[in-house]
Short mmCIF file of C-alpha atoms and ligand atoms in Angstrom, two decimals:
data_model
loop_
_atom_site.label_atom_id
_atom_site.label_comp_id
_atom_site.label_asym_id
_atom_site.label_seq_id
_atom_site.Cartn_x
_atom_site.Cartn_y
_atom_site.Cartn_z
CA MET K 255 3.58 -8.12 -8.25
CA ASP K 256 2.89 -11.40 -10.11
CA ALA K 257 6.15 -10.94 -12.02
CA LEU K 258 8.10 -10.38 -8.77
CA ALA K 259 6.55 -13.47 -7.19
CA LEU K 260 7.51 -15.58 -10.20
CA LEU K 261 11.07 -14.20 -10.23
CA SER K 262 11.62 -14.96 -6.57
CA THR K 263 10.57 -18.57 -7.18
CA CYS K 264 12.87 -18.86 -10.20
CA LYS K 265 10.07 -18.75 -12.79
CA ASP K 266 10.32 -16.57 -15.87
CA PRO K 267 7.58 -13.92 -16.01
CA LYS K 268 8.35 -13.49 -19.70
CA ASN K 269 7.23 -17.04 -20.34
CA PHE K 270 4.46 -17.95 -17.95
CA TYR K 271 2.72 -20.78 -19.80
CA GLY K 272 3.53 -18.92 -23.00
CA TRP K 273 2.44 -15.49 -21.71
CA ASN K 274 4.78 -12.56 -21.26
CA LEU K 275 3.41 -10.92 -18.12
CA LEU K 276 5.71 -7.95 -18.55
CA GLU K 277 4.02 -7.06 -21.80
CA LYS K 278 0.59 -6.73 -20.22
CA ARG K 279 -0.51 -3.27 -21.26
CA GLU K 280 -2.27 -1.40 -18.53
CA ARG K 281 -2.59 2.28 -17.95
CA GLU K 282 -0.31 3.14 -15.06
CA LYS K 283 -2.52 4.27 -12.21
CA SER K 284 0.03 5.77 -9.88
CA GLY K 285 3.69 6.71 -9.61
CA TYR K 286 4.00 3.67 -7.37
CA SER K 287 2.68 1.25 -9.99
CA SER K 288 4.89 2.76 -12.75
CA ALA K 289 7.90 2.24 -10.50
CA LEU K 290 6.81 -1.31 -9.67
CA ARG K 291 6.56 -2.07 -13.39
CA VAL K 292 10.07 -0.71 -14.06
CA LEU K 293 11.40 -2.76 -11.14
CA ALA K 294 9.79 -5.97 -12.46
CA ARG K 295 11.13 -5.37 -15.96
CA CYS K 296 14.60 -4.56 -14.69
CA LEU K 297 14.76 -7.62 -12.43
CA ALA K 298 13.52 -9.89 -15.21
CA GLY K 299 16.30 -8.62 -17.46
CA ASP K 300 13.85 -6.85 -19.79
CA VAL K 301 14.78 -3.66 -21.60
CA VAL K 302 14.72 -0.62 -19.33
CA SER K 303 16.27 2.61 -20.46
CA LEU K 304 17.19 5.97 -19.05
CA ARG K 305 13.83 7.14 -20.43
CA HIS K 306 12.20 4.96 -17.75
CA ALA K 307 14.38 6.51 -15.08
CA HIS K 308 13.41 9.99 -16.22
CA ARG K 309 9.73 9.10 -16.18
CA LEU K 310 10.07 7.80 -12.61
CA LEU K 311 11.70 11.02 -11.53
CA ARG K 312 8.99 13.11 -13.22
CA ASN K 313 6.32 11.06 -11.44
CA LEU K 314 8.04 11.69 -8.14
CA THR K 315 7.89 15.41 -8.65
CA ALA K 316 4.18 15.18 -9.48
CA GLU K 317 3.31 12.76 -6.64
CA ARG K 318 0.48 13.77 -4.36
CA SER K 319 0.84 13.72 -0.59
CA LEU K 320 -1.01 10.46 0.16
CA HIS K 321 1.33 7.45 -0.04
CA LYS K 322 4.23 9.69 -1.08
CA ILE K 323 6.79 7.73 0.94
CA ASP K 324 5.66 4.44 -0.61
CA THR K 325 6.18 5.94 -4.05
CA LEU K 326 9.62 7.25 -3.07
CA GLY K 327 10.53 3.78 -1.75
CA MET K 328 9.35 1.90 -4.84
CA SER K 329 10.98 4.41 -7.22
CA SER K 330 14.21 4.12 -5.27
CA LEU K 331 14.17 0.30 -5.61
CA ALA K 332 13.55 0.58 -9.37
CA LEU K 333 16.38 3.10 -9.84
CA ASN K 334 18.73 1.01 -7.74
CA CYS K 335 18.01 -2.04 -9.85
CA MET K 336 18.74 0.01 -12.99
CA ARG K 337 21.96 1.43 -11.66
CA ARG K 338 23.23 -2.05 -10.79
CA LYS K 339 22.57 -3.20 -14.34
CA PHE K 340 23.72 -0.05 -16.12
CA PRO K 341 26.28 1.66 -13.91
CA SER K 342 26.09 5.41 -14.51
CA GLY K 343 27.19 8.41 -12.48
CA SER K 344 23.91 10.22 -13.03
CA LEU K 345 21.81 7.24 -11.83
CA ASP K 346 24.05 7.04 -8.75
CA ASP K 347 23.45 10.72 -8.05
CA ARG K 348 19.68 10.48 -8.48
CA SER K 349 19.50 7.33 -6.32
CA ARG K 350 21.45 9.10 -3.61
CA GLU K 351 19.12 12.12 -3.76
CA ILE K 352 16.04 9.92 -3.49
CA ALA K 353 17.62 7.96 -0.65
CA ALA K 354 18.33 11.23 1.15
CA ALA K 355 14.72 12.36 0.65
CA LEU K 356 13.50 9.02 1.97
CA ALA K 357 15.87 9.14 4.96
CA SER K 358 14.69 12.64 5.82
CA SER K 359 11.11 11.36 6.07
CA GLN K 360 12.07 8.94 8.86
CA ARG K 361 10.33 9.95 12.06
CA GLN K 362 12.52 11.01 14.98
CA THR K 363 10.11 9.69 17.57
CA ASP K 364 9.75 6.01 16.68
CA ALA K 365 12.22 5.74 13.73
CA SER K 366 9.34 4.58 11.52
CA PHE K 367 8.35 5.85 8.11
CA ASP K 368 4.84 7.26 8.31
CA SER K 369 4.20 5.14 11.44
CA ASP K 370 3.26 2.33 9.09
CA PRO K 371 4.83 -1.16 8.92
CA ILE K 372 4.49 -1.56 5.15
CA THR K 373 5.89 1.89 4.39
CA THR K 374 8.69 1.31 6.90
CA ALA K 375 9.61 -2.09 5.45
CA LEU K 376 9.61 -0.68 1.91
CA ALA K 377 11.81 2.24 2.98
CA ILE K 378 14.23 -0.18 4.68
CA HIS K 379 14.47 -2.25 1.49
CA ALA K 380 15.03 0.87 -0.60
CA LEU K 381 17.67 2.39 1.67
CA ARG K 382 19.61 -0.87 1.91
CA CYS K 383 19.89 -0.97 -1.88
CA SER K 384 20.80 2.74 -2.21
CA PRO K 385 24.11 4.56 -2.06
CA PRO K 386 24.83 5.11 1.64
CA VAL K 387 22.97 7.95 3.37
CA ASP K 388 22.42 8.73 7.02
CA TRP K 389 19.39 6.92 8.51
CA ASN K 390 18.45 4.94 11.58
CA GLU K 391 18.25 1.34 10.38
CA SER K 392 18.24 -0.37 13.78
CA GLY K 393 15.47 1.96 14.97
CA ALA K 394 13.35 1.16 11.94
CA ILE K 395 13.82 -2.58 12.54
CA ARG K 396 12.89 -2.11 16.19
CA PHE K 397 9.68 -0.35 15.09
CA LEU K 398 8.81 -3.38 12.93
CA LEU K 399 9.62 -5.87 15.68
CA ASP K 400 7.56 -3.95 18.21
CA GLY K 401 4.60 -4.29 15.83
CA GLU K 402 4.73 -8.09 15.81
CA ASP K 403 1.25 -8.83 17.01
CA ASP K 404 1.42 -12.58 17.26
CA LYS K 405 4.72 -13.82 18.67
CA GLU K 406 3.67 -17.47 18.32
CA GLU K 407 2.90 -17.25 14.63
CA GLY K 408 5.31 -14.46 13.70
CA LYS K 409 2.54 -12.30 12.27
CA PHE K 410 2.87 -8.57 11.71
CA GLY K 411 -0.75 -7.64 11.08
CA GLY K 412 -2.22 -9.36 8.04
CA VAL K 413 -0.62 -11.36 5.23
CA TRP K 414 0.14 -8.19 3.28
CA GLU K 415 2.04 -6.50 6.11
CA THR K 416 3.89 -9.73 6.97
CA THR K 417 4.97 -10.15 3.34
CA TRP K 418 6.70 -6.77 3.42
CA VAL K 419 8.08 -6.96 6.95
CA LEU K 420 9.61 -10.46 6.98
CA PRO K 421 12.34 -9.90 4.38
CA ALA K 422 13.22 -6.61 6.07
CA ILE K 423 13.90 -8.26 9.43
CA ALA K 424 15.13 -11.65 8.20
CA THR K 425 18.17 -10.36 6.32
CA ASN K 426 20.19 -7.21 6.23
CA SER K 427 21.07 -7.29 2.57
CA CYS K 428 19.45 -5.52 -0.36
CA VAL K 429 16.19 -7.20 -1.37
CA ILE K 430 17.05 -6.87 -5.07
CA ASP K 431 19.54 -9.70 -4.51
CA VAL K 432 16.71 -12.04 -3.55
CA PHE K 433 15.32 -11.73 -7.05
CA GLN K 434 18.72 -11.97 -8.65
CA ARG K 435 19.86 -15.14 -6.94
CA VAL K 436 21.13 -17.77 -9.31
CA CYS K 437 18.24 -20.00 -10.23
CA PRO K 438 18.77 -23.68 -11.06
CA GLY K 439 18.93 -24.61 -14.73
CA PRO K 440 16.24 -26.67 -16.47
CA GLY K 441 17.63 -30.07 -15.35
CA ASP K 442 18.43 -29.11 -11.74
CA SER K 443 16.09 -29.90 -8.94
CA SER K 444 18.00 -28.26 -6.13
CA ASP K 445 15.10 -26.10 -4.95
CA PRO K 446 13.18 -27.72 -2.13
CA PRO K 447 9.45 -27.80 -2.81
CA LEU K 448 7.67 -24.73 -1.47
CA ARG K 449 5.88 -25.38 1.75
CA LEU K 450 2.81 -23.33 2.40
CA ALA K 451 1.94 -22.63 5.98
CA SER K 452 -1.56 -23.92 6.59
CA ASP K 453 -4.02 -21.09 6.89
CA ALA K 454 -6.27 -22.63 9.46
CA GLY K 455 -7.22 -19.15 10.67
CA GLY K 456 -6.06 -19.70 14.24
CA ALA K 457 -8.15 -19.90 17.35
CA LYS K 458 -11.31 -17.84 17.29
CA THR K 459 -11.07 -14.72 19.36
CA GLN K 460 -13.69 -14.49 22.03
CA GLN K 461 -16.72 -12.75 20.62
CA ASP K 462 -17.64 -9.74 22.61
CA SER K 463 -21.40 -9.64 22.82
CA LEU K 464 -21.50 -5.87 23.49
CA GLU K 465 -22.82 -3.51 20.86
CA ILE K 466 -21.19 -0.23 19.89
CA ARG K 467 -22.49 2.89 18.17
CA VAL K 468 -20.45 4.48 15.43
CA ASN K 469 -21.14 7.67 13.53
CA VAL K 470 -20.61 7.13 9.79
CA THR K 471 -20.39 10.19 7.55
CA VAL K 472 -20.06 10.49 3.80
CA TRP K 473 -18.76 13.64 2.09
CA ILE K 474 -18.74 14.04 -1.65
CA GLY K 475 -16.49 16.51 -3.42
CA ALA K 476 -13.46 18.55 -2.44
CA ASP K 477 -15.94 21.31 -1.54
CA ILE K 478 -18.27 18.82 0.25
CA SER K 479 -21.17 19.60 -2.06
CA ARG K 480 -23.13 16.65 -0.68
CA ARG K 481 -22.98 14.96 2.71
CA PHE K 482 -24.93 12.58 4.90
CA SER K 483 -24.42 10.82 8.23
CA ARG K 484 -25.91 8.04 10.25
CA ILE K 485 -25.26 6.44 13.61
CA VAL K 486 -25.15 2.67 13.31
CA GLN K 487 -25.27 0.11 16.05
CA VAL K 488 -23.12 -2.97 15.46
CA PRO K 489 -21.46 -5.71 17.53
CA ALA K 490 -18.20 -4.61 19.18
CA ASN K 491 -15.09 -5.43 17.16
CA SER K 492 -16.90 -4.85 13.84
CA SER K 493 -14.75 -3.63 10.98
CA VAL K 494 -15.55 -0.49 9.01
CA PHE K 495 -16.62 -2.81 6.18
CA GLN K 496 -19.23 -4.44 8.45
CA ILE K 497 -20.30 -1.03 9.74
CA LEU K 498 -20.77 0.21 6.18
CA LEU K 499 -22.83 -2.88 5.38
CA ALA K 500 -25.05 -2.11 8.38
CA ALA K 501 -25.38 1.54 7.31
CA ALA K 502 -26.29 0.49 3.74
CA ALA K 503 -28.93 -1.92 5.02
CA ALA K 504 -30.57 0.90 6.96
CA ASP K 505 -30.15 3.74 4.46
CA SER K 506 -29.73 3.24 0.70
CA ARG K 507 -27.48 6.30 0.35
CA PHE K 508 -24.74 4.25 2.03
CA GLN K 509 -24.89 1.51 -0.60
CA PHE K 510 -21.39 0.81 -1.79
CA SER K 511 -19.21 -1.48 -3.89
CA ALA K 512 -15.69 -2.64 -3.21
CA ASP K 513 -12.91 -4.51 -4.95
CA VAL K 514 -11.39 -7.45 -3.15
CA TYR K 515 -7.65 -7.92 -2.80
CA PRO K 516 -5.97 -10.83 -1.02
CA TRP K 517 -5.59 -8.61 2.03
CA GLY K 518 -8.99 -6.97 2.03
CA HIS K 519 -11.52 -4.63 0.45
CA ILE K 520 -11.06 -1.23 -1.14
CA VAL K 521 -14.24 0.77 -1.50
CA HIS K 522 -14.58 2.21 -4.99
CA THR K 523 -18.21 3.43 -5.05
CA ILE K 524 -20.59 4.91 -2.47
CA ASP K 525 -24.06 6.18 -3.35
CA GLY K 526 -23.27 5.62 -7.05
CA VAL K 527 -20.17 7.86 -6.95
CA LYS K 528 -17.17 5.95 -8.30
CA PHE K 529 -13.36 6.28 -8.06
CA LYS K 530 -11.73 7.76 -11.09
CA ASP K 531 -8.04 7.84 -11.85
CA GLU K 532 -8.50 10.88 -14.06
CA GLY K 533 -8.10 13.84 -11.72
CA TYR K 534 -7.24 11.40 -8.84
CA TRP K 535 -10.74 11.22 -7.36
CA TYR K 536 -10.88 8.56 -4.66
CA TRP K 537 -12.78 7.51 -1.55
CA LEU K 538 -10.58 7.96 1.49
CA LEU K 539 -11.33 6.69 4.97
CA TYR K 540 -10.77 8.98 7.96
CA THR K 541 -11.06 8.21 11.65
CA ILE K 542 -11.63 11.40 13.57
CA PRO K 543 -12.09 12.36 17.20
CA GLY K 544 -15.46 14.11 16.81
CA PRO K 545 -18.26 14.39 14.22
CA PRO K 546 -16.73 15.77 11.01
CA GLU K 547 -17.26 19.47 10.42
CA PRO K 548 -17.20 20.79 6.85
CA LEU K 549 -15.88 24.15 8.08
CA ASN K 550 -12.98 22.39 9.76
CA PRO K 551 -12.27 19.34 7.56
CA PRO K 552 -9.79 16.75 8.83
CA ASN K 553 -6.28 16.89 7.39
CA ASN K 554 -4.27 13.93 6.09
CA THR K 555 -3.14 12.90 9.56
CA PHE K 556 -6.66 11.56 10.16
CA ILE K 557 -6.55 9.23 7.15
CA ALA K 558 -6.78 5.72 8.59
CA ALA K 559 -3.58 3.71 8.32
CA GLY K 560 -5.46 0.55 7.34
CA GLY K 561 -8.27 -0.43 5.02
CA VAL K 562 -11.95 -0.98 5.74
CA ASP K 563 -11.31 -4.51 7.01
CA ASP K 564 -8.50 -3.48 9.36
CA VAL K 565 -10.05 -0.49 11.07
CA LYS K 566 -12.28 -1.52 13.98
CA PRO K 567 -13.81 1.53 15.64
CA ASN K 568 -14.66 1.78 19.32
CA ASP K 569 -17.95 2.82 20.81
CA GLY K 570 -18.69 6.48 20.00
CA ASP K 571 -16.06 6.74 17.25
CA ASN K 572 -16.52 8.78 14.10
CA ILE K 573 -15.57 7.58 10.66
CA LEU K 574 -15.69 9.58 7.48
CA PHE K 575 -15.59 8.52 3.84
CA TRP K 576 -14.59 11.51 1.78
CA TYR K 577 -14.65 11.46 -2.01
CA ARG K 578 -11.97 13.94 -2.94
CA ASN K 579 -9.20 14.50 -5.38
CA LEU K 580 -5.65 13.98 -4.19
C1 B12 J 651 -1.80 3.85 -5.19
C2 B12 J 651 -2.37 3.46 -3.83
C3 B12 J 651 -3.67 3.86 -3.54
C4 B12 J 651 -4.59 4.51 -4.57
C5 B12 J 651 -5.20 3.35 -5.42
C6 B12 J 651 -5.94 3.75 -6.68
C7 B12 J 651 -5.08 3.91 -7.88
N1 B12 J 651 -5.73 4.08 -8.98
O1 B12 J 651 -3.88 3.87 -7.86
C8 B12 J 651 -5.64 5.23 -3.63
C9 B12 J 651 -5.20 6.66 -3.40
C10 B12 J 651 -7.08 5.22 -4.06
C11 B12 J 651 -5.46 4.42 -2.33
C12 B12 J 651 -6.41 4.48 -1.33
C13 B12 J 651 -6.23 3.88 -0.10
N2 B12 J 651 -5.15 3.24 0.34
CO1 B12 J 651 -3.65 2.80 -0.80
N3 B12 J 651 -2.03 2.44 -1.69
C14 B12 J 651 -1.60 2.73 -2.89
C15 B12 J 651 -0.12 2.29 -3.03
C16 B12 J 651 0.78 3.52 -2.86
C17 B12 J 651 0.24 1.60 -4.32
C18 B12 J 651 -0.73 0.48 -4.77
C19 B12 J 651 -0.32 0.01 -6.18
O2 B12 J 651 -0.50 0.77 -7.14
N4 B12 J 651 0.23 -1.21 -6.28
C20 B12 J 651 0.73 -1.71 -7.56
C21 B12 J 651 -0.38 -2.46 -8.32
C22 B12 J 651 0.17 -3.07 -9.63
O3 B12 J 651 -0.81 -3.57 -7.50
P1 B12 J 651 -2.37 -3.75 -7.19
O4 B12 J 651 -2.51 -4.86 -6.20
O5 B12 J 651 -3.19 -3.83 -8.42
O6 B12 J 651 -2.69 -2.32 -6.49
C23 B12 J 651 -4.00 -1.99 -6.17
C24 B12 J 651 -4.29 -2.19 -4.68
O7 B12 J 651 -3.14 -1.89 -3.93
C25 B12 J 651 -5.42 -1.19 -4.47
N5 B12 J 651 -5.30 -0.51 -3.18
C26 B12 J 651 -4.73 0.67 -2.95
N6 B12 J 651 -4.85 1.01 -1.67
C27 B12 J 651 -5.49 -0.01 -1.07
C28 B12 J 651 -5.88 -0.19 0.24
C29 B12 J 651 -6.53 -1.35 0.62
C30 B12 J 651 -6.94 -1.52 2.04
C31 B12 J 651 -6.80 -2.37 -0.34
C32 B12 J 651 -7.51 -3.64 0.05
C33 B12 J 651 -6.44 -2.19 -1.68
C34 B12 J 651 -5.78 -1.01 -2.02
O8 B12 J 651 -5.34 -0.20 -5.52
C35 B12 J 651 -4.18 -0.48 -6.31
C36 B12 J 651 -4.35 0.03 -7.71
O9 B12 J 651 -5.49 -0.55 -8.32
C37 B12 J 651 -0.02 1.29 -1.83
C38 B12 J 651 1.42 1.16 -1.23
C39 B12 J 651 1.95 -0.27 -1.24
N7 B12 J 651 3.10 -0.42 -0.67
O10 B12 J 651 1.31 -1.20 -1.76
C40 B12 J 651 -1.02 1.89 -0.82
C41 B12 J 651 -1.69 0.97 0.19
C42 B12 J 651 -2.11 -0.35 -0.47
N8 B12 J 651 -2.89 1.74 0.56
C43 B12 J 651 -3.18 1.68 1.81
C44 B12 J 651 -4.26 2.33 2.44
C45 B12 J 651 -4.33 2.26 3.95
C46 B12 J 651 -5.24 2.99 1.68
C47 B12 J 651 -6.54 3.60 2.23
C48 B12 J 651 -7.31 2.61 3.11
C49 B12 J 651 -6.22 4.94 2.97
C50 B12 J 651 -7.46 5.55 3.58
N9 B12 J 651 -7.56 5.50 4.90
O11 B12 J 651 -8.30 6.09 2.89
C51 B12 J 651 -7.30 3.97 0.92
C52 B12 J 651 -8.48 3.03 0.53
C53 B12 J 651 -9.80 3.47 1.14
C54 B12 J 651 -10.95 2.80 0.47
N10 B12 J 651 -11.54 3.48 -0.47
O12 B12 J 651 -11.34 1.69 0.81
C55 B12 J 651 -2.22 0.79 2.57
C56 B12 J 651 -2.87 -0.59 2.86
C57 B12 J 651 -2.50 -1.04 4.26
C58 B12 J 651 -3.35 -2.21 4.69
N11 B12 J 651 -2.88 -2.91 5.66
O13 B12 J 651 -4.40 -2.50 4.24
C59 B12 J 651 -0.98 0.75 1.59
C60 B12 J 651 -0.17 -0.55 1.67
C61 B12 J 651 -0.11 1.99 1.95
C62 B12 J 651 0.60 1.83 3.28
N12 B12 J 651 1.90 1.69 3.27
O14 B12 J 651 0.01 1.86 4.32
N13 B12 J 651 -4.30 3.76 -2.32
#
């Protein structure tokens, strides 16, 4: 992501104050991040080979169900970048197949991808860069526009969502071209200075003084070998993160740790049990209509669409953190 940000502002990720960011060696954690790395290298003009394309396609076959459309979208962008640089019939064919798979995951009802603005924006970017396939572009854009939650400020959820959505609605060309625009040479100063919108935080929403009760449950293991629950009382409009803090203050089994990203927290440990990439063991957040029942566990449709800072349960709601392998 850092490399893409530098490219789009005409900076060279291969020489960022003497560092080559593309060389950073990290174990790839997901098919999505492998594809993102190939995309960054391809856009920066680094060496990418057919071997990379084959690895992307292998990852796609192995991809688990959660976030599958995101991985398809990112892999499609990476392959499309490669096929622009190294025209080849077989890359065209594979890009078309992936585009067709992506298009077939578009929902008939609201024309979204996975009912999610980020996934939808990524799919739009990917399909615009792909060989033509049949899909409903105007419907997907409408879905994004309908999700604009602050018409005054042009916000589509948080910063993260807005970052994905804006380029999808602001242009109708392939996003790869944004990174490939001709950048000014060393002596030129044609780029206007970047202006950052001030992040004053906006007007405070009216605090609702009411309290709500939320049932928080933790399940550990695919076979739910350990589980515990607690009803916590918190101010209305509390996020799941705040609810988890309240649960942890009352009961040490709920103690947790989280990593912080610019757009929020991701919980990596609860009750000493930590995420591990090996075997794909992660904490997933579910919002479910009733108290969770181990004999009738919720399926993937109950996985919350947002993170612990985005989801704000109502009075009487049930949330579940399930440590399971994907
Ligand atoms: C891979 C992935 C995961 C993996 C991450 C672990 C791993 N080792 O790879 C797993 C499966 C654990 C995961 C879990 C979740 N994810 Co996820 N994930 C992704 C995905 C597909 C790619 C992220 C990536 O690798 N980026 C590339 C690397 C180089 O960048 P990075 O910044 O280092 O990436 C890290 C963060 O993205 C972080 N992360 C992953 N998911 C989430 C979610 C939140 C809320 C946060 C703050 C951070 C975070 O883990 C990544 C790897 O370390 C993105 C899709 C996308 N378009 O970004 C969704 C995405 C980030 N995830 C999302 C969601 C909703 C979740 C969950 C909240 C789902 C749930 N209800 O359980 C959970 C987190 C629950 C929790 N424990 O708090 C949403 C976030 C939307 C939002 N507005 O916040 C995204 C954008 C998917 C989407 N289109 O909706 N995710």
